[in-house]
């Protein structure tokens, strides 16, 4: 006898490669599970009204709803009680229908949700958010599988502001919003750069009341040469080697940051200076704006204050792991992911253990895994079920890990 599961019901629809009525799915499920016709007729009471119905058929209908929310099956329009495998998006990926939010996986510290970020965070109550760190879809000339599509500056800015609106409403006083964005956005058909970033910062300040704390620069010297058209072909631009990271807060005077949490090692030369008792001279620079006194830099400290220029490559063990999992499962790889270290830096800088960190464009859930490892609570959302299925493998073995059947159903559909 085979246990009735959502995976089994999904497999029946996949094998059928067409429409199935409820009567047909009941019969196929009965045979696969090794149940008798009498078993199918056994009834029990359900709900407040104590309605009697077949327990097995009720379970199958429950699995149908689970698979529907996962975007795996859909009702056939205009026909009652007939279902079929859901059509994929034009990118070949499964996305949720409107107003659908389903837990994909969870741990003791957090939950990964398949659904629309605005709906998820719009329903968050009594869960103050200390940090939102995210790498949203970039403003690109051509849409990618992970992105929001090719849009105008105004539409893109509106999209980002609206997705952040419910998160900002739940920010603690002095909580932070940090966004890793792109520098590779240009005026259509011209080598002049888009001003979308400036427009976005102003919109976040004007519409959501956020204050700009800093524009950080993430220098990635391993970045591929680009922009292709203007740097490599037309030769009128320089190759880009950095991405902007904007940091905003709900209250600059009560911001939760502490740079002592992200100190960096002293250089060898500076450590020698400290060990030697500091400076031996007294002088000034910049017409007296900066004074150097004998004994300066003599105190032994745990490290130097981190600069707002982050110099490190995009190579990330977690990305390599997720790509390996995706290849093994036959799932398309995510087209662009940020490294875990970037999220880790801001989580340590801007939060304390136990505080809530969120990411409304989670992708491979790098923010979530960084928060998990650093002992922060987390919520991650994404609208692509494939990314959630791949990312869930990073969390296996973490305390309290659970995975909902819809992930297993998706994986089974790819491995068929």
CSV table of C-alpha atoms in Angstrom, one decimal:
chain,number,residue,atom,x,y,z
A,1,UNK,CA,0.0,0.0,0.0
A,2,UNK,CA,1.3,3.5,-0.9
A,3,UNK,CA,0.6,6.5,1.3
A,4,UNK,CA,-1.4,9.3,-0.2
A,5,UNK,CA,0.7,12.4,-0.5
A,6,UNK,CA,0.8,15.6,-2.4
A,7,UNK,CA,3.7,14.2,-4.4
A,8,UNK,CA,1.6,11.2,-5.5
A,9,UNK,CA,-1.2,13.5,-6.6
A,10,UNK,CA,1.2,15.7,-8.5
A,11,UNK,CA,2.7,12.6,-10.2
A,12,UNK,CA,-0.8,11.5,-11.4
A,13,UNK,CA,-1.4,14.8,-13.1
A,14,UNK,CA,2.1,14.7,-14.7
A,15,UNK,CA,1.5,11.1,-16.0
A,16,UNK,CA,-1.8,12.1,-17.4
A,17,UNK,CA,-0.4,15.0,-19.4
A,18,UNK,CA,-3.8,16.5,-19.7
A,19,UNK,CA,-7.1,17.2,-17.9
A,20,UNK,CA,-8.4,15.0,-15.1
A,21,UNK,CA,-11.8,15.2,-13.5
A,22,UNK,CA,-12.1,14.7,-9.7
A,23,UNK,CA,-13.7,11.3,-10.3
A,24,UNK,CA,-10.7,10.3,-12.4
A,25,UNK,CA,-8.1,11.5,-9.9
A,26,UNK,CA,-10.0,9.7,-7.1
A,27,UNK,CA,-9.9,6.4,-9.0
A,28,UNK,CA,-6.2,6.8,-10.0
A,29,UNK,CA,-5.2,7.7,-6.5
A,30,UNK,CA,-7.2,4.8,-5.1
A,31,UNK,CA,-5.4,2.3,-7.3
A,32,UNK,CA,-1.9,3.7,-6.7
A,33,UNK,CA,-2.5,3.7,-3.0
A,34,UNK,CA,-3.9,0.1,-3.0
A,35,UNK,CA,-7.2,1.1,-1.5
A,36,UNK,CA,-10.6,-0.6,-2.1
A,37,UNK,CA,-13.7,1.0,-3.3
A,38,UNK,CA,-15.1,0.6,0.2
A,39,UNK,CA,-12.2,2.5,1.7
A,40,UNK,CA,-13.0,5.4,-0.6
A,41,UNK,CA,-16.6,5.6,0.8
A,42,UNK,CA,-15.6,5.7,4.5
A,43,UNK,CA,-16.8,9.0,5.9
A,44,UNK,CA,-16.1,11.3,8.8
A,45,UNK,CA,-17.3,14.7,9.9
A,46,UNK,CA,-15.4,17.9,8.9
A,47,UNK,CA,-15.6,21.5,9.9
A,48,UNK,CA,-17.9,23.3,12.4
A,49,UNK,CA,-21.0,22.2,10.6
A,50,UNK,CA,-20.0,18.5,11.0
A,51,UNK,CA,-20.4,17.8,7.3
A,52,UNK,CA,-19.9,14.2,6.4
A,53,UNK,CA,-17.7,13.3,3.5
A,54,UNK,CA,-15.2,10.7,2.3
A,55,UNK,CA,-12.0,11.1,4.4
A,56,UNK,CA,-9.8,10.0,1.5
A,57,UNK,CA,-11.5,12.3,-1.1
A,58,UNK,CA,-11.2,15.1,1.4
A,59,UNK,CA,-7.5,14.5,1.7
A,60,UNK,CA,-7.0,14.4,-2.1
A,61,UNK,CA,-8.9,17.7,-2.4
A,62,UNK,CA,-6.6,19.2,0.3
A,63,UNK,CA,-3.6,18.1,-1.7
A,64,UNK,CA,-5.1,19.6,-4.8
A,65,UNK,CA,-5.3,23.0,-3.0
A,66,UNK,CA,-1.7,22.7,-1.9
A,67,UNK,CA,-0.5,21.9,-5.5
A,68,UNK,CA,-2.7,24.8,-6.8
A,69,UNK,CA,-1.0,27.3,-4.4
A,70,UNK,CA,2.3,25.9,-5.5
A,71,UNK,CA,1.5,26.7,-9.1
A,72,UNK,CA,1.8,23.0,-10.1
A,73,UNK,CA,-1.9,22.4,-11.1
A,74,UNK,CA,-4.7,24.6,-12.1
A,75,UNK,CA,-8.5,24.3,-12.6
A,76,UNK,CA,-9.6,24.0,-16.2
A,77,UNK,CA,-11.6,27.2,-17.0
A,78,UNK,CA,-15.3,26.8,-17.4
A,79,UNK,CA,-15.5,23.2,-16.3
A,80,UNK,CA,-16.4,22.2,-12.7
A,81,UNK,CA,-14.1,19.7,-10.9
A,82,UNK,CA,-11.5,19.4,-13.7
A,83,UNK,CA,-7.8,20.1,-13.1
A,84,UNK,CA,-4.6,20.0,-15.2
A,85,UNK,CA,-0.9,20.7,-14.8
A,86,UNK,CA,-0.4,24.4,-14.5
A,87,UNK,CA,1.2,26.3,-17.4
A,88,UNK,CA,4.6,27.7,-16.7
A,89,UNK,CA,5.6,31.4,-17.0
A,90,UNK,CA,7.2,32.6,-20.2
A,91,UNK,CA,10.5,32.0,-18.3
A,92,UNK,CA,9.7,28.4,-17.7
A,93,UNK,CA,9.4,28.9,-13.9
A,94,UNK,CA,6.6,28.4,-11.4
A,95,UNK,CA,5.2,31.6,-9.9
A,96,UNK,CA,2.3,32.0,-7.5
A,97,UNK,CA,-1.1,33.3,-8.4
A,98,UNK,CA,-2.3,36.5,-7.0
A,99,UNK,CA,-2.9,36.5,-3.2
A,100,UNK,CA,-1.2,33.2,-2.7
A,101,UNK,CA,1.4,32.8,0.0
A,102,UNK,CA,2.7,29.3,1.0
A,103,UNK,CA,5.5,28.3,3.4
A,104,UNK,CA,8.2,26.5,1.5
A,105,UNK,CA,10.6,25.6,4.3
A,106,UNK,CA,11.4,26.8,7.8
A,107,UNK,CA,13.8,26.5,10.8
A,108,UNK,CA,13.6,27.5,14.4
A,109,UNK,CA,14.8,30.9,13.4
A,110,UNK,CA,13.0,31.7,10.2
A,111,UNK,CA,10.6,30.9,7.4
A,112,UNK,CA,11.0,30.9,3.6
A,113,UNK,CA,7.7,31.8,1.8
A,114,UNK,CA,6.5,31.3,-1.7
A,115,UNK,CA,4.4,34.3,-2.6
A,116,UNK,CA,4.1,38.0,-3.2
A,117,UNK,CA,6.3,40.0,-0.8
A,118,UNK,CA,3.7,42.8,-0.4
A,119,UNK,CA,1.1,40.4,0.8
A,120,UNK,CA,3.4,38.6,3.1
A,121,UNK,CA,4.8,41.6,4.9
A,122,UNK,CA,1.5,43.4,4.7
A,123,UNK,CA,0.2,40.7,7.0
A,124,UNK,CA,3.1,40.7,9.4
A,125,UNK,CA,1.9,41.9,12.8
A,126,UNK,CA,3.8,42.4,16.1
A,127,UNK,CA,7.1,41.4,14.5
A,128,UNK,CA,9.3,44.5,14.4
A,129,UNK,CA,11.9,44.3,11.6
A,130,UNK,CA,15.4,45.5,12.4
A,131,UNK,CA,16.9,45.1,8.9
A,132,UNK,CA,15.8,44.5,5.4
A,133,UNK,CA,18.8,43.5,3.3
A,134,UNK,CA,18.0,42.7,-0.3
A,135,UNK,CA,19.3,42.6,-3.9
A,136,UNK,CA,16.2,43.4,-5.9
A,137,UNK,CA,15.8,42.7,-9.6
A,138,UNK,CA,18.0,45.2,-11.4
A,139,UNK,CA,16.8,47.8,-13.8
A,140,UNK,CA,17.9,46.2,-17.1
A,141,UNK,CA,17.4,46.8,-20.8
A,142,UNK,CA,16.4,43.1,-21.2
A,143,UNK,CA,14.4,41.2,-18.6
A,144,UNK,CA,15.9,38.2,-17.0
A,145,UNK,CA,14.2,35.1,-15.4
A,146,UNK,CA,14.7,36.4,-11.9
A,147,UNK,CA,13.8,40.0,-12.6
A,148,UNK,CA,10.8,42.3,-12.8
A,149,UNK,CA,11.3,42.9,-16.5
A,150,UNK,CA,12.6,45.7,-18.6
A,151,UNK,CA,10.9,48.9,-17.3
A,152,UNK,CA,11.1,52.6,-17.4
A,153,UNK,CA,12.9,54.4,-14.6
A,154,UNK,CA,9.6,55.7,-13.1
A,155,UNK,CA,8.0,52.2,-13.2
A,156,UNK,CA,11.1,50.6,-11.6
A,157,UNK,CA,11.2,53.2,-8.8
A,158,UNK,CA,7.5,52.8,-8.2
A,159,UNK,CA,7.9,49.0,-8.1
A,160,UNK,CA,10.8,49.1,-5.5
A,161,UNK,CA,9.0,51.7,-3.3
A,162,UNK,CA,5.7,49.8,-3.2
A,163,UNK,CA,7.4,46.5,-2.3
A,164,UNK,CA,9.2,48.1,0.5
A,165,UNK,CA,6.2,50.0,1.9
A,166,UNK,CA,4.8,47.2,4.2
A,167,UNK,CA,8.4,46.4,5.4
A,168,UNK,CA,9.1,50.1,6.3
A,169,UNK,CA,5.8,50.2,8.3
A,170,UNK,CA,7.2,47.4,10.5
A,171,UNK,CA,10.7,48.7,10.9
A,172,UNK,CA,11.8,49.3,14.5
A,173,UNK,CA,12.9,52.9,15.3
A,174,UNK,CA,16.4,53.2,13.8
A,175,UNK,CA,15.9,50.0,11.7
A,176,UNK,CA,17.6,49.8,8.3
A,177,UNK,CA,16.9,49.2,4.6
A,178,UNK,CA,19.9,48.1,2.6
A,179,UNK,CA,19.7,47.5,-1.1
A,180,UNK,CA,22.3,46.1,-3.5
A,181,UNK,CA,21.6,47.6,-6.9
A,182,UNK,CA,23.2,48.0,-10.3
A,183,UNK,CA,25.4,50.6,-11.8
A,184,UNK,CA,24.8,49.2,-15.3
A,185,UNK,CA,21.6,51.1,-16.2
A,186,UNK,CA,21.7,53.5,-19.1
A,187,UNK,CA,19.4,55.9,-20.9
A,188,UNK,CA,17.9,53.8,-23.8
A,189,UNK,CA,20.1,54.0,-26.8
A,190,UNK,CA,22.6,56.4,-25.2
A,191,UNK,CA,25.9,55.9,-23.3
A,192,UNK,CA,24.7,58.2,-20.5
A,193,UNK,CA,23.9,56.5,-17.2
A,194,UNK,CA,20.4,56.3,-15.9
A,195,UNK,CA,19.6,58.5,-12.9
A,196,UNK,CA,17.2,55.8,-11.5
A,197,UNK,CA,19.3,55.4,-8.3
A,198,UNK,CA,19.1,59.1,-7.5
A,199,UNK,CA,15.3,59.0,-8.2
A,200,UNK,CA,14.9,55.9,-6.1
A,201,UNK,CA,16.7,57.4,-3.1
A,202,UNK,CA,14.6,60.6,-3.3
A,203,UNK,CA,11.4,58.5,-3.6
A,204,UNK,CA,12.3,56.4,-0.6
A,205,UNK,CA,12.9,59.6,1.4
A,206,UNK,CA,9.8,61.4,0.1
A,207,UNK,CA,7.3,58.6,0.0
A,208,UNK,CA,8.4,56.3,2.9
A,209,UNK,CA,10.2,58.9,5.2
A,210,UNK,CA,13.5,57.1,5.1
A,211,UNK,CA,16.8,58.9,5.8
A,212,UNK,CA,19.9,58.1,3.7
A,213,UNK,CA,22.8,56.9,5.8
A,214,UNK,CA,25.3,56.1,3.1
A,215,UNK,CA,26.0,55.1,-0.4
A,216,UNK,CA,28.5,52.2,-0.1
A,217,UNK,CA,30.5,50.9,-3.0
A,218,UNK,CA,31.0,47.2,-3.5
A,219,UNK,CA,34.2,46.8,-5.7
A,220,UNK,CA,34.3,43.5,-7.5
A,221,UNK,CA,37.4,43.5,-9.7
A,222,UNK,CA,36.4,40.1,-11.1
A,223,UNK,CA,33.3,41.6,-12.6
A,224,UNK,CA,32.9,40.8,-16.3
A,225,UNK,CA,33.9,43.6,-18.7
A,226,UNK,CA,31.0,45.9,-19.3
A,227,UNK,CA,28.8,47.7,-20.3
A,228,UNK,CA,29.3,45.6,-23.5
A,229,UNK,CA,27.9,48.2,-25.9
A,230,UNK,CA,29.5,51.3,-24.6
A,231,UNK,CA,32.8,50.0,-23.1
A,232,UNK,CA,33.6,47.0,-25.2
A,233,UNK,CA,32.2,47.9,-28.6
A,234,UNK,CA,31.8,51.7,-28.8
A,235,UNK,CA,34.8,52.3,-26.5
A,236,UNK,CA,33.2,55.5,-25.0
A,237,UNK,CA,32.8,54.2,-21.4
A,238,UNK,CA,35.1,52.6,-18.8
A,239,UNK,CA,34.5,49.1,-17.6
A,240,UNK,CA,32.4,48.9,-14.5
A,241,UNK,CA,34.0,47.3,-11.4
A,242,UNK,CA,31.5,48.2,-8.7
A,243,UNK,CA,27.9,48.0,-7.6
A,244,UNK,CA,26.2,50.6,-5.4
A,245,UNK,CA,24.7,49.6,-2.0
A,246,UNK,CA,22.4,52.1,-0.5
A,247,UNK,CA,21.7,52.2,3.3
A,248,UNK,CA,18.7,54.0,4.7
A,249,UNK,CA,17.1,54.1,8.1
A,250,UNK,CA,13.8,55.1,9.7
A,251,UNK,CA,15.5,57.3,12.2
A,252,UNK,CA,19.1,58.4,11.9
A,253,UNK,CA,19.4,59.6,15.5
A,254,UNK,CA,18.4,56.1,16.8
A,255,UNK,CA,20.0,54.0,14.1
A,256,UNK,CA,20.9,50.4,15.3
A,257,UNK,CA,24.3,50.3,13.7
A,258,UNK,CA,27.6,49.7,15.6
A,259,UNK,CA,30.8,49.7,13.6
A,260,UNK,CA,32.6,47.8,16.4
A,261,UNK,CA,30.7,44.7,15.3
A,262,UNK,CA,32.5,44.8,11.9
A,263,UNK,CA,36.0,45.9,12.7
A,264,UNK,CA,38.7,44.8,10.2
A,265,UNK,CA,42.2,43.7,11.0
A,266,UNK,CA,44.9,46.4,11.2
A,267,UNK,CA,47.3,46.4,8.3
A,268,UNK,CA,50.8,45.1,9.2
A,269,UNK,CA,52.3,48.6,9.0
A,270,UNK,CA,49.6,50.1,11.3
A,271,UNK,CA,50.0,47.3,13.8
A,272,UNK,CA,53.7,48.0,13.9
A,273,UNK,CA,53.0,51.7,14.5
A,274,UNK,CA,50.7,50.8,17.4
A,275,UNK,CA,53.3,48.4,18.9
A,276,UNK,CA,56.0,51.1,18.6
A,277,UNK,CA,53.9,53.5,20.8
A,278,UNK,CA,52.3,55.4,18.0
A,279,UNK,CA,53.4,58.6,16.2
A,280,UNK,CA,56.5,60.4,17.4
A,281,UNK,CA,55.8,63.6,15.5
A,282,UNK,CA,53.4,66.5,15.8
A,283,UNK,CA,52.1,68.1,12.6
A,284,UNK,CA,49.0,69.2,10.8
A,285,UNK,CA,47.4,68.7,7.3
A,286,UNK,CA,44.8,70.5,5.2
A,287,UNK,CA,45.4,74.0,6.7
A,288,UNK,CA,45.0,72.7,10.2
A,289,UNK,CA,41.9,70.6,9.5
A,290,UNK,CA,43.7,67.5,10.6
A,291,UNK,CA,46.2,67.5,13.5
A,292,UNK,CA,48.7,64.7,14.2
A,293,UNK,CA,50.1,64.6,17.7
A,294,UNK,CA,52.9,62.7,19.3
A,295,UNK,CA,51.4,59.4,20.7
A,296,UNK,CA,48.6,59.2,18.2
A,297,UNK,CA,47.7,55.6,17.2
A,298,UNK,CA,49.3,54.2,20.3
A,299,UNK,CA,46.2,52.5,21.8
A,300,UNK,CA,45.8,48.7,21.2
A,301,UNK,CA,42.5,48.2,19.6
A,302,UNK,CA,40.6,45.1,18.3
A,303,UNK,CA,40.7,46.4,14.7
A,304,UNK,CA,40.2,49.3,12.3
A,305,UNK,CA,36.8,50.8,11.5
A,306,UNK,CA,35.5,49.3,8.2
A,307,UNK,CA,35.5,51.6,5.2
A,308,UNK,CA,32.4,52.3,3.1
A,309,UNK,CA,34.1,50.7,0.1
A,310,UNK,CA,33.8,47.0,0.2
A,311,UNK,CA,36.5,45.3,-1.9
A,312,UNK,CA,35.7,41.6,-2.5
A,313,UNK,CA,34.7,39.3,-5.3
A,314,UNK,CA,31.4,37.7,-6.1
A,315,UNK,CA,32.7,34.1,-5.7
A,316,UNK,CA,30.6,32.4,-3.0
A,317,UNK,CA,30.6,28.8,-1.7
A,318,UNK,CA,26.9,29.0,-1.1
A,319,UNK,CA,26.3,30.0,-4.8
A,320,UNK,CA,28.4,27.1,-6.0
A,321,UNK,CA,26.5,24.7,-3.7
A,322,UNK,CA,23.1,26.0,-4.9
A,323,UNK,CA,24.2,25.7,-8.6
A,324,UNK,CA,25.3,22.1,-7.9
A,325,UNK,CA,22.0,21.3,-6.3
A,326,UNK,CA,20.1,22.9,-9.2
A,327,UNK,CA,22.1,20.9,-11.7
A,328,UNK,CA,21.5,17.6,-9.9
A,329,UNK,CA,17.8,18.3,-9.7
A,330,UNK,CA,17.5,19.5,-13.3
A,331,UNK,CA,16.3,22.9,-12.2
A,332,UNK,CA,17.4,26.0,-14.1
A,333,UNK,CA,20.1,28.0,-12.3
A,334,UNK,CA,19.4,31.4,-10.9
A,335,UNK,CA,20.8,34.0,-13.3
A,336,UNK,CA,22.3,36.4,-10.8
A,337,UNK,CA,23.0,36.0,-7.0
A,338,UNK,CA,24.7,38.2,-4.5
A,339,UNK,CA,27.3,36.6,-2.2
A,340,UNK,CA,26.5,35.6,1.3
A,341,UNK,CA,29.3,37.6,2.8
A,342,UNK,CA,27.7,40.9,1.7
A,343,UNK,CA,24.5,40.1,3.6
A,344,UNK,CA,26.5,38.9,6.6
A,345,UNK,CA,28.4,42.2,6.8
A,346,UNK,CA,25.3,44.3,7.0
A,347,UNK,CA,23.5,41.8,9.4
A,348,UNK,CA,26.4,42.0,11.8
A,349,UNK,CA,26.8,45.8,11.4
A,350,UNK,CA,23.1,46.7,11.8
A,351,UNK,CA,21.5,44.0,14.0
A,352,UNK,CA,22.0,42.0,17.2
A,353,UNK,CA,21.4,38.3,17.7
A,354,UNK,CA,17.7,37.5,18.0
A,355,UNK,CA,16.5,40.5,16.0
A,356,UNK,CA,14.5,40.1,12.8
A,357,UNK,CA,16.1,40.3,9.3
A,358,UNK,CA,14.0,40.1,6.1
A,359,UNK,CA,14.6,39.9,2.4
A,360,UNK,CA,11.7,40.3,0.0
A,361,UNK,CA,13.6,39.2,-3.1
A,362,UNK,CA,15.4,36.2,-1.6
A,363,UNK,CA,16.5,34.3,-4.7
A,364,UNK,CA,18.8,31.6,-3.3
A,365,UNK,CA,18.0,33.0,0.3
A,366,UNK,CA,21.5,34.3,0.9
A,367,UNK,CA,20.3,36.9,3.4
A,368,UNK,CA,18.3,34.1,5.2
A,369,UNK,CA,21.2,31.7,5.5
A,370,UNK,CA,23.5,34.5,6.7
A,371,UNK,CA,21.0,35.4,9.4
A,372,UNK,CA,20.5,31.8,10.3
A,373,UNK,CA,24.3,31.3,10.8
A,374,UNK,CA,24.5,34.6,12.8
A,375,UNK,CA,21.7,33.7,15.2
A,376,UNK,CA,19.2,36.3,13.8
A,377,UNK,CA,15.5,35.5,13.1
A,378,UNK,CA,14.6,35.9,9.5
A,379,UNK,CA,11.8,35.9,6.9
A,380,UNK,CA,12.5,35.5,3.2
A,381,UNK,CA,10.1,35.6,0.3
A,382,UNK,CA,10.4,34.8,-3.4
A,383,UNK,CA,8.0,34.4,-6.2
A,384,UNK,CA,9.9,31.6,-8.0
A,385,UNK,CA,9.3,28.2,-6.5
A,386,UNK,CA,12.4,26.7,-8.1
A,387,UNK,CA,14.7,29.0,-6.2
A,388,UNK,CA,13.0,28.1,-2.9
A,389,UNK,CA,13.4,24.4,-3.6
A,390,UNK,CA,17.1,24.8,-4.4
A,391,UNK,CA,17.8,27.2,-1.4
A,392,UNK,CA,16.1,24.8,1.0
A,393,UNK,CA,19.0,22.4,0.7
A,394,UNK,CA,21.3,25.0,2.5
A,395,UNK,CA,19.1,24.9,5.6
A,396,UNK,CA,18.9,21.1,6.0
A,397,UNK,CA,20.5,20.1,9.3
A,398,UNK,CA,19.7,23.5,10.9
A,399,UNK,CA,17.6,23.2,14.1
A,400,UNK,CA,13.9,22.8,13.4
A,401,UNK,CA,14.2,22.4,9.6
A,402,UNK,CA,11.0,21.4,7.9
A,403,UNK,CA,10.0,21.4,4.3
A,404,UNK,CA,6.5,21.5,3.0
A,405,UNK,CA,5.2,18.9,0.5
A,406,UNK,CA,5.0,21.4,-2.4
A,407,UNK,CA,8.8,21.5,-2.6
A,408,UNK,CA,9.0,17.7,-2.9
A,409,UNK,CA,6.3,17.8,-5.5
A,410,UNK,CA,8.3,20.4,-7.6
A,411,UNK,CA,11.5,18.4,-7.3
A,412,UNK,CA,9.7,15.2,-8.3
A,413,UNK,CA,8.3,17.0,-11.4
A,414,UNK,CA,11.8,17.9,-12.5
A,415,UNK,CA,13.3,14.5,-11.9
A,416,UNK,CA,10.6,12.6,-13.8
